[in-house]
PDB file of C-alpha atoms and ligand atoms in Angstrom:
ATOM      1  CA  UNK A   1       0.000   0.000   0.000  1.00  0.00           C
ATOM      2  CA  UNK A   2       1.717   3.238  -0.783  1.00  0.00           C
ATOM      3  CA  UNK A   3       1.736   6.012   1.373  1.00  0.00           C
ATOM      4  CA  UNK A   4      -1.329   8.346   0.864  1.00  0.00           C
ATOM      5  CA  UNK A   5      -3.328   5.004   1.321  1.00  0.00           C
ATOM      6  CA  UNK A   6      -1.849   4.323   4.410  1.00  0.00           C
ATOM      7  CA  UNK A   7      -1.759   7.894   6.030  1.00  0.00           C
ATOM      8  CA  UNK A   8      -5.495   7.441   5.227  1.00  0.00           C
ATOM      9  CA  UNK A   9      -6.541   3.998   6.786  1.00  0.00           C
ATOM     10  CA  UNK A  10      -4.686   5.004   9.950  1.00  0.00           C
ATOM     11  CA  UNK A  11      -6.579   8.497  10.390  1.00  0.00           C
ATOM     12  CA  UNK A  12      -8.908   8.707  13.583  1.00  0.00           C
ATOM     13  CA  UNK A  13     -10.900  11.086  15.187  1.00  0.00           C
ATOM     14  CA  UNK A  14      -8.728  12.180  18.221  1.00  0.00           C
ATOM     15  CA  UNK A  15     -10.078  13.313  21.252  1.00  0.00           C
ATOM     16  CA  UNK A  16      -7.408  13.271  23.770  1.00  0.00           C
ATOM     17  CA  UNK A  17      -4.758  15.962  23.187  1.00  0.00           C
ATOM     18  CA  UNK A  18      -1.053  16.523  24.869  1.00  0.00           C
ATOM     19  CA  UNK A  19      -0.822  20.699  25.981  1.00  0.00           C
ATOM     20  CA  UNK A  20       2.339  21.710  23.861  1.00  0.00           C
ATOM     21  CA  UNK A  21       1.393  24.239  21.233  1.00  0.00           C
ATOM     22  CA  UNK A  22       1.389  23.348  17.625  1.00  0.00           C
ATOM     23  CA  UNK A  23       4.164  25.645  16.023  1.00  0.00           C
ATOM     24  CA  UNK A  24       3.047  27.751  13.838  1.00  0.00           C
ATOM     25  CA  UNK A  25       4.940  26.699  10.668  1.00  0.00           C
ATOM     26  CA  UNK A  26       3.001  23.168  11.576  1.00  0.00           C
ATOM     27  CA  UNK A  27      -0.344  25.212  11.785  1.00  0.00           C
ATOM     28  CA  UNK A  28       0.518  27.018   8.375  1.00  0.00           C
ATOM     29  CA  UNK A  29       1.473  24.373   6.546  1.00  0.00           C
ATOM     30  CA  UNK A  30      -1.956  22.178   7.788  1.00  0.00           C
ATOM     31  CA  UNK A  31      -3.921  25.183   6.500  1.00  0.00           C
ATOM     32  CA  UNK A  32      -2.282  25.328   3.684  1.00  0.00           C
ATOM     33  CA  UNK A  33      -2.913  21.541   2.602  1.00  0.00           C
ATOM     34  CA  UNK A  34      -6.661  23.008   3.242  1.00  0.00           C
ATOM     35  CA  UNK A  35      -6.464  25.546   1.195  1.00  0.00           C
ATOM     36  CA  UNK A  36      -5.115  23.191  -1.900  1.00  0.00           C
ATOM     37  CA  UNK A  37      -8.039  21.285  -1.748  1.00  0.00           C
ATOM     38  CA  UNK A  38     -10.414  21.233  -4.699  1.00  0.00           C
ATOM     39  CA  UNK A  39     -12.522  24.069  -4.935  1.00  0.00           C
ATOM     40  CA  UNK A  40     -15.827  25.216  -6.884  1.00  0.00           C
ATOM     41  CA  UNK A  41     -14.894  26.913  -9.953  1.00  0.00           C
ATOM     42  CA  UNK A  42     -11.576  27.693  -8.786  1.00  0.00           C
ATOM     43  CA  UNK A  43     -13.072  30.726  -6.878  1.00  0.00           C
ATOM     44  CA  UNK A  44      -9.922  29.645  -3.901  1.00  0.00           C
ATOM     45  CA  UNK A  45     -12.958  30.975  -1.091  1.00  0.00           C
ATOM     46  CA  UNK A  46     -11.834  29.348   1.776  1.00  0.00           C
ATOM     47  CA  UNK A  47     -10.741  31.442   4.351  1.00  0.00           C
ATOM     48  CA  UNK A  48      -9.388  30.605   8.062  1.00  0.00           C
ATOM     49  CA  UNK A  49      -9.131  31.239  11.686  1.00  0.00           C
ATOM     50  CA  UNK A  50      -7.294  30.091  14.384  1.00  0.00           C
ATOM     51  CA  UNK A  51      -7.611  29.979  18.284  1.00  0.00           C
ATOM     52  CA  UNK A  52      -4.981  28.865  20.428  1.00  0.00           C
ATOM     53  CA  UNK A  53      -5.300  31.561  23.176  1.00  0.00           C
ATOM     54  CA  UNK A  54      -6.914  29.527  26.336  1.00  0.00           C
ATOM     55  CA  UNK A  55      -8.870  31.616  27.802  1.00  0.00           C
ATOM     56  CA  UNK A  56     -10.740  31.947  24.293  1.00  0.00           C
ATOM     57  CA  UNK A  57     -10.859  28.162  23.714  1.00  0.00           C
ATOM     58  CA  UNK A  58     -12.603  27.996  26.756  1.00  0.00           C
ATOM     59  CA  UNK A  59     -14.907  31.004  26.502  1.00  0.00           C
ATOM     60  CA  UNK A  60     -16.050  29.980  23.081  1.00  0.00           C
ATOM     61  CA  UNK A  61     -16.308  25.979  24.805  1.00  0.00           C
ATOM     62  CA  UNK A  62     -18.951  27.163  27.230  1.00  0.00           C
ATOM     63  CA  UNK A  63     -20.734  29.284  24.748  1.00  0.00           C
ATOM     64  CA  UNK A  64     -20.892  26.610  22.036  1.00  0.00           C
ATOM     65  CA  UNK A  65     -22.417  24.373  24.176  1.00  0.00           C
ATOM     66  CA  UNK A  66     -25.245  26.793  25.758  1.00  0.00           C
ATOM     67  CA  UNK A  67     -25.675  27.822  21.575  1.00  0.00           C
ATOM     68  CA  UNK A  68     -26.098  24.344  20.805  1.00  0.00           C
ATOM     69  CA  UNK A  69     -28.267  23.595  23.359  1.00  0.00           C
ATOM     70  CA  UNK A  70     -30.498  26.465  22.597  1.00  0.00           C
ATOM     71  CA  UNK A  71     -31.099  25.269  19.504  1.00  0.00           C
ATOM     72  CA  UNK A  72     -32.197  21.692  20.056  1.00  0.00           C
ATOM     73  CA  UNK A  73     -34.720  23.206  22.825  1.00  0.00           C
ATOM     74  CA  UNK A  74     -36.043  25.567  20.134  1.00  0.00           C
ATOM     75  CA  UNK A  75     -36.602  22.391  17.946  1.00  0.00           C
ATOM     76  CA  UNK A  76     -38.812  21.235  20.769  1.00  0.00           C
ATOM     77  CA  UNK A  77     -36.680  18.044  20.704  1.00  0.00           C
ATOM     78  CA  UNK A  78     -33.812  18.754  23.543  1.00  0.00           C
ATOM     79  CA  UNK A  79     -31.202  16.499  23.145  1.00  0.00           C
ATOM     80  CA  UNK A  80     -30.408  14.524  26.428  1.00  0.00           C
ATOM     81  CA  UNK A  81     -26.772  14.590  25.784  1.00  0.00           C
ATOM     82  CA  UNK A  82     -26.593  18.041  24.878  1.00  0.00           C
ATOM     83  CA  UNK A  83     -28.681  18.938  28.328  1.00  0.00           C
ATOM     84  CA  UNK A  84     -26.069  16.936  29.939  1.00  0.00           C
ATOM     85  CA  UNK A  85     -23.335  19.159  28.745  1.00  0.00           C
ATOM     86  CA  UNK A  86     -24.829  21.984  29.451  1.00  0.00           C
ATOM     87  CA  UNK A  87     -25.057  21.518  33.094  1.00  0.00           C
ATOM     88  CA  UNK A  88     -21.862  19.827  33.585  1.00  0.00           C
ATOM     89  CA  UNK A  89     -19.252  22.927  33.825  1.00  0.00           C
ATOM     90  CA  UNK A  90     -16.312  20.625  33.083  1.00  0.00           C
ATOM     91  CA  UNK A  91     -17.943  19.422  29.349  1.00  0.00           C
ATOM     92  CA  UNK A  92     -15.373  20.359  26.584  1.00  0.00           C
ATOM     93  CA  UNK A  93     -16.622  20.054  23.139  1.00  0.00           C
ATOM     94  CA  UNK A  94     -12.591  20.846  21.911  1.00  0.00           C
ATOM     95  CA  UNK A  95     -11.559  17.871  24.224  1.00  0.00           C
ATOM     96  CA  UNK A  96      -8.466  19.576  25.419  1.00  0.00           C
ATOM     97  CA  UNK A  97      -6.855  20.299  21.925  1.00  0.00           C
ATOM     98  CA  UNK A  98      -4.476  22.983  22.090  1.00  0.00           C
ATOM     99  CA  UNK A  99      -5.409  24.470  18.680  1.00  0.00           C
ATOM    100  CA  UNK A 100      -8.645  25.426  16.793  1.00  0.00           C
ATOM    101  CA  UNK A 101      -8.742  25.951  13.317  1.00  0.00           C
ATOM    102  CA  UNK A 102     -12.294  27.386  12.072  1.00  0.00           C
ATOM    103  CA  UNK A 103     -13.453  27.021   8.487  1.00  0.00           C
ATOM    104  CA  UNK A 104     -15.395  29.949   6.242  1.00  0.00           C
ATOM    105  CA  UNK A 105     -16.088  30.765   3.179  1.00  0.00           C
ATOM    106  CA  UNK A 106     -16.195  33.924   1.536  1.00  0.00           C
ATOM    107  CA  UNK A 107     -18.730  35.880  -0.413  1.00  0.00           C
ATOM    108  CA  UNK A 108     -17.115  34.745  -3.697  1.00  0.00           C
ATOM    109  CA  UNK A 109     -17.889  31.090  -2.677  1.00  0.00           C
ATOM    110  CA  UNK A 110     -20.018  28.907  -5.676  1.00  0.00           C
ATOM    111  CA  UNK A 111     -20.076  25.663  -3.666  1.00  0.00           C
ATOM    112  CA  UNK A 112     -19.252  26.759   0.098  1.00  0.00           C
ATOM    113  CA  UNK A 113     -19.685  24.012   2.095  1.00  0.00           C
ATOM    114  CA  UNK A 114     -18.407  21.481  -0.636  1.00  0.00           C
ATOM    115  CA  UNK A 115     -15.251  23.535  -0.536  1.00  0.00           C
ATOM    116  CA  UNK A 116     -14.706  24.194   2.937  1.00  0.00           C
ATOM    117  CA  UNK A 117     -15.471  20.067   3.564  1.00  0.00           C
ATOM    118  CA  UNK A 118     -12.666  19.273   1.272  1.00  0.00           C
ATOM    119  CA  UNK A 119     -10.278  21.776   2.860  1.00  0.00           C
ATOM    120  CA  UNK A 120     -11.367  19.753   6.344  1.00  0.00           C
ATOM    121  CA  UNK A 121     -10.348  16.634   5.168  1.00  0.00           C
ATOM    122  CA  UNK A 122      -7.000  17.527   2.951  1.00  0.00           C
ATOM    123  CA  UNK A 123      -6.029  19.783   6.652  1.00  0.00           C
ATOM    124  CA  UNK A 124      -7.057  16.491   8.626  1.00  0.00           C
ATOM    125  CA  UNK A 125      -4.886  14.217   6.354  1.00  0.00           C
ATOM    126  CA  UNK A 126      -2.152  16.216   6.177  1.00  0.00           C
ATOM    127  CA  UNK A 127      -2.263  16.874   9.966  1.00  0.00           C
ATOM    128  CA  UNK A 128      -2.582  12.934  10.339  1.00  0.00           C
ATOM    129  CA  UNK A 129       0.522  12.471   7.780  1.00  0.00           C
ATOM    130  CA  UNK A 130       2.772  15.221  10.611  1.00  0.00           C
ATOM    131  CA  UNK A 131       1.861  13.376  13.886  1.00  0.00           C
ATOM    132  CA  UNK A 132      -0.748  15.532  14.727  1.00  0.00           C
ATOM    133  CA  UNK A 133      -4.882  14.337  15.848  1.00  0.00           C
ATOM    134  CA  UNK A 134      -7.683  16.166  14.415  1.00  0.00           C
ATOM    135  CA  UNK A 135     -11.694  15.586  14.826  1.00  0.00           C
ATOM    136  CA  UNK A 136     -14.535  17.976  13.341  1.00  0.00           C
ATOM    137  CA  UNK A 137     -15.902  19.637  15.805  1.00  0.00           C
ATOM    138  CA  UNK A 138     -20.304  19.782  14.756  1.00  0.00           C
ATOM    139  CA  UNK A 139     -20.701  21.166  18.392  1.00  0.00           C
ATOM    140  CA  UNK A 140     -19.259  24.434  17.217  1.00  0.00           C
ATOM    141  CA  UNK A 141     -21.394  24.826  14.942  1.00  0.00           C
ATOM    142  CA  UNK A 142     -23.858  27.756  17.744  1.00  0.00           C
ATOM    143  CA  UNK A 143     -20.438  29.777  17.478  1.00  0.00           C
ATOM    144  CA  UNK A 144     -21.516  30.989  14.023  1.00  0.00           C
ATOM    145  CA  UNK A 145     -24.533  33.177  15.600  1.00  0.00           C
ATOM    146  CA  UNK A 146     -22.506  34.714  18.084  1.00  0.00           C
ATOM    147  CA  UNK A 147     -21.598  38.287  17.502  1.00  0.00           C
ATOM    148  CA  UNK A 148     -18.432  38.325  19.790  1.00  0.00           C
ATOM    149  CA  UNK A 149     -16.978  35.189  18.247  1.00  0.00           C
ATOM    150  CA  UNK A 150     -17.391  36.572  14.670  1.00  0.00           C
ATOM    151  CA  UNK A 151     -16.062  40.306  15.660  1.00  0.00           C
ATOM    152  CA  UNK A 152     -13.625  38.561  17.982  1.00  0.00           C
ATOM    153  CA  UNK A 153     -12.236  36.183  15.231  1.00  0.00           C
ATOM    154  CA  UNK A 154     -12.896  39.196  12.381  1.00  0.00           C
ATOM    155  CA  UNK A 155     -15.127  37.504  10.267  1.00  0.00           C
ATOM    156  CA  UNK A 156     -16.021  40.276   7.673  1.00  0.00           C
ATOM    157  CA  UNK A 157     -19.935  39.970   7.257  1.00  0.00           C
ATOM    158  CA  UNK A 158     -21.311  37.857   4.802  1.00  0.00           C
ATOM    159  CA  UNK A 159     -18.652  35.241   5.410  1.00  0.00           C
ATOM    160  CA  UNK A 160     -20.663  31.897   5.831  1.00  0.00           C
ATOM    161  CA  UNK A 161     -18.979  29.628   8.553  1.00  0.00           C
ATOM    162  CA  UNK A 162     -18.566  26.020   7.376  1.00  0.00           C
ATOM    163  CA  UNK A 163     -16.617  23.894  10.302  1.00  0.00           C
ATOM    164  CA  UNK A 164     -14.610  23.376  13.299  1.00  0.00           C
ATOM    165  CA  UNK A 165     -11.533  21.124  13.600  1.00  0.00           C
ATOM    166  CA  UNK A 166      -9.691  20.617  16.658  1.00  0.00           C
ATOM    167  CA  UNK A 167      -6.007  19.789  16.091  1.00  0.00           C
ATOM    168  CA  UNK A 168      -2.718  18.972  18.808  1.00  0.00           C
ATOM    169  CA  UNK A 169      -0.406  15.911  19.429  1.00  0.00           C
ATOM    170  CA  UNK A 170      -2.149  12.809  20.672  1.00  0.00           C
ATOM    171  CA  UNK A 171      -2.125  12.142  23.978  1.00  0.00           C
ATOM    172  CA  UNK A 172      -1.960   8.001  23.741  1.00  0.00           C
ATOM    173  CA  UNK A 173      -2.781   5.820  21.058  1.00  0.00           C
ATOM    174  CA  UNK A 174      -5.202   7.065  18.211  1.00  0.00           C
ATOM    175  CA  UNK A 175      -8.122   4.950  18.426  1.00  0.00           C
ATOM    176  CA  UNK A 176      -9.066   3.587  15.268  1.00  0.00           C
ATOM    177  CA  UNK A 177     -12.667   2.326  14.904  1.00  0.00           C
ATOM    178  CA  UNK A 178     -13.643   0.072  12.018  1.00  0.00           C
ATOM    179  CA  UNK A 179     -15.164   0.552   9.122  1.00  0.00           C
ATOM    180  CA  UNK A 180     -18.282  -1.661   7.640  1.00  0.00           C
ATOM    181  CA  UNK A 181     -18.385  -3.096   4.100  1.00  0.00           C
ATOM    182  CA  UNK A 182     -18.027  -0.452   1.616  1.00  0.00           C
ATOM    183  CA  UNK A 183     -21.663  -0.187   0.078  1.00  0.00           C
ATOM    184  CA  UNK A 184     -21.629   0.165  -3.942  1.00  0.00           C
ATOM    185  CA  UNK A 185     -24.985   0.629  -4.863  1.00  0.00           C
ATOM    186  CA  UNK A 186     -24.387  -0.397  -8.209  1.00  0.00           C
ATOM    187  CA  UNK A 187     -21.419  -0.036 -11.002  1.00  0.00           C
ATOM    188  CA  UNK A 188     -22.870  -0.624 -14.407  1.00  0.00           C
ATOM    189  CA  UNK A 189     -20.307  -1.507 -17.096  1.00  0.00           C
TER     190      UNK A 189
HETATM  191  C1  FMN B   1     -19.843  16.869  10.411  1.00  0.00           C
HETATM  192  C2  FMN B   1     -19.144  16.168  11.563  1.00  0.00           C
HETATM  193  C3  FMN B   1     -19.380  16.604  12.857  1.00  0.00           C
HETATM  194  C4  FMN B   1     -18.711  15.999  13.930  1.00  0.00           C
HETATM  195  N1  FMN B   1     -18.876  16.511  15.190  1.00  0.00           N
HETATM  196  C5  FMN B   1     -18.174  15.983  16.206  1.00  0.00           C
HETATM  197  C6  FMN B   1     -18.239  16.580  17.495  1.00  0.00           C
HETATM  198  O1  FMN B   1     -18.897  17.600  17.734  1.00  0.00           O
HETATM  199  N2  FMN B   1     -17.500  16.021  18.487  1.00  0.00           N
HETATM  200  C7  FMN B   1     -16.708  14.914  18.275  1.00  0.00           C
HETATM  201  O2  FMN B   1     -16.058  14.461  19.220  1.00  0.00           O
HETATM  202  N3  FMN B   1     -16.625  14.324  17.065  1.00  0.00           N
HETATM  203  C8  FMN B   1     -17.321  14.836  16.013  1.00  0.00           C
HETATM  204  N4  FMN B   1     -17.189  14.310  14.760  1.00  0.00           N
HETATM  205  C9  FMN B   1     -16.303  13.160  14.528  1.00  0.00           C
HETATM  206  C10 FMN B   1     -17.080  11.894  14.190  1.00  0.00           C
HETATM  207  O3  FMN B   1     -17.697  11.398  15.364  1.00  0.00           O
HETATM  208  C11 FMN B   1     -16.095  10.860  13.607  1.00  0.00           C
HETATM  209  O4  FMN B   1     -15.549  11.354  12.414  1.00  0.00           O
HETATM  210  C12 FMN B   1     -16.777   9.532  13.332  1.00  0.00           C
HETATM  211  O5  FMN B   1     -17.158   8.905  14.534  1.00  0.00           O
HETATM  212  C13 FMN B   1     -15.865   8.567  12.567  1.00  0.00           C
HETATM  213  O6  FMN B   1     -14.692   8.329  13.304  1.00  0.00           O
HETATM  214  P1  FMN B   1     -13.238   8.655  12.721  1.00  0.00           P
HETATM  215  O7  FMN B   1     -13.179  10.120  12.383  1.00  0.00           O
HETATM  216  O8  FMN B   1     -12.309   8.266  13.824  1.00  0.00           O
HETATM  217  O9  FMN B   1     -13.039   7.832  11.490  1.00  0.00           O
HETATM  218  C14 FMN B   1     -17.845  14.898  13.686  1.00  0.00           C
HETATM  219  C15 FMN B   1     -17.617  14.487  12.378  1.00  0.00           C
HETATM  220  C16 FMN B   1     -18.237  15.114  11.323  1.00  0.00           C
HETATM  221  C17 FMN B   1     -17.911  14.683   9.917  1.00  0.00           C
END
């Protein structure tokens, strides 16, 4: 098996991170990989911010999770594991990562979330491929109607947020879960 194969059978969700920062250069490059990823029309719209500062991480933890929470009361369906979080002060939707790396698109944008999910999964491969742990963070997802968070992280208006990935060294052995049967629906030749 060569070695783009491999890098991406061994890939896990990670969810249990070591403190050290992730240099910069490490964080560039990662983004980077993102940004190569194919993109509608060419239109390069995917745009990036980080968050390594604790005291944000853990602002924007607690407000994610009251966001989030909001929302599945407003569907009139709350979500028993979300409630759960909610009232547990020590919940951490970022599980301890020391870096954040949020996902938008820009105005420009033909296919937003199409190219902002490939710029996920090239930045969590290529993450993977340095040593690093990754997982896509849905949780997050609240921080997009926050004012602060968007004037905090200077998202210019009309930016549409796409995802959250948490990224750091793994703390242990990445836990890889297994697949089931690849379903082919049908391959007519
Ligand atoms: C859109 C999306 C949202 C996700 N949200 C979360 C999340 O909020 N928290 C989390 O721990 N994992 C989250 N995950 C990770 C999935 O649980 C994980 O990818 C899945 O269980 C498969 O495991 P693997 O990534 O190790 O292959 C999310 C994944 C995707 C694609």
């Amino acid at each position: 098996m060569n070695d783009v194969l491999i890098n991406i059978y061994s890939r896990a969700s990670v969810r249990s991170y070591k403190p050290d920062k992730v240099p910069d250069s490490d964080i560039k490059e990662i983004i980077r990989a993102g940004f190569h990823a194919a993109n509608g029309m060419n239109r390069q719209a995917v745009e990036f911010v980080v968050i390594e500062n604790k005291d944000s991480i853990s602002k924007y933890n607690r407000k994610a999770i009251n966001l989030f929470a909001e929302m599945s009361r407003a569907s009139g369906h709350p979500n028993p594991m979300v409630e759960k979080m909610a009232s547990d002060p020590k919940a951490d939707i970022f599980h301890g990562a020391p870096a954040i790396v949020f996902v938008f698109t820009n105005p420009s944008a033909v296919t937003p979330v199409e190219d902002g999910s490939l710029a996920v999964g090239n930045m969590m491969l290529a993450a993977h491929s340095m040593g690093y742990g990754t997982c896509f963070i849905g949780f997050a997802a609240g921080l997009d109607k926050d004012p602060e968070f968007r004037k905090e992280c200077k998202v210019p208006d009309g930016y549409k947020y796409i995802a959250c990935m948490i990224l750091g060294r793994p703390d242990g052995d990445i836990e890889k879960h297994s697949r089931s049967d690849v379903k082919i629906l049908n391959w007519l030749k």
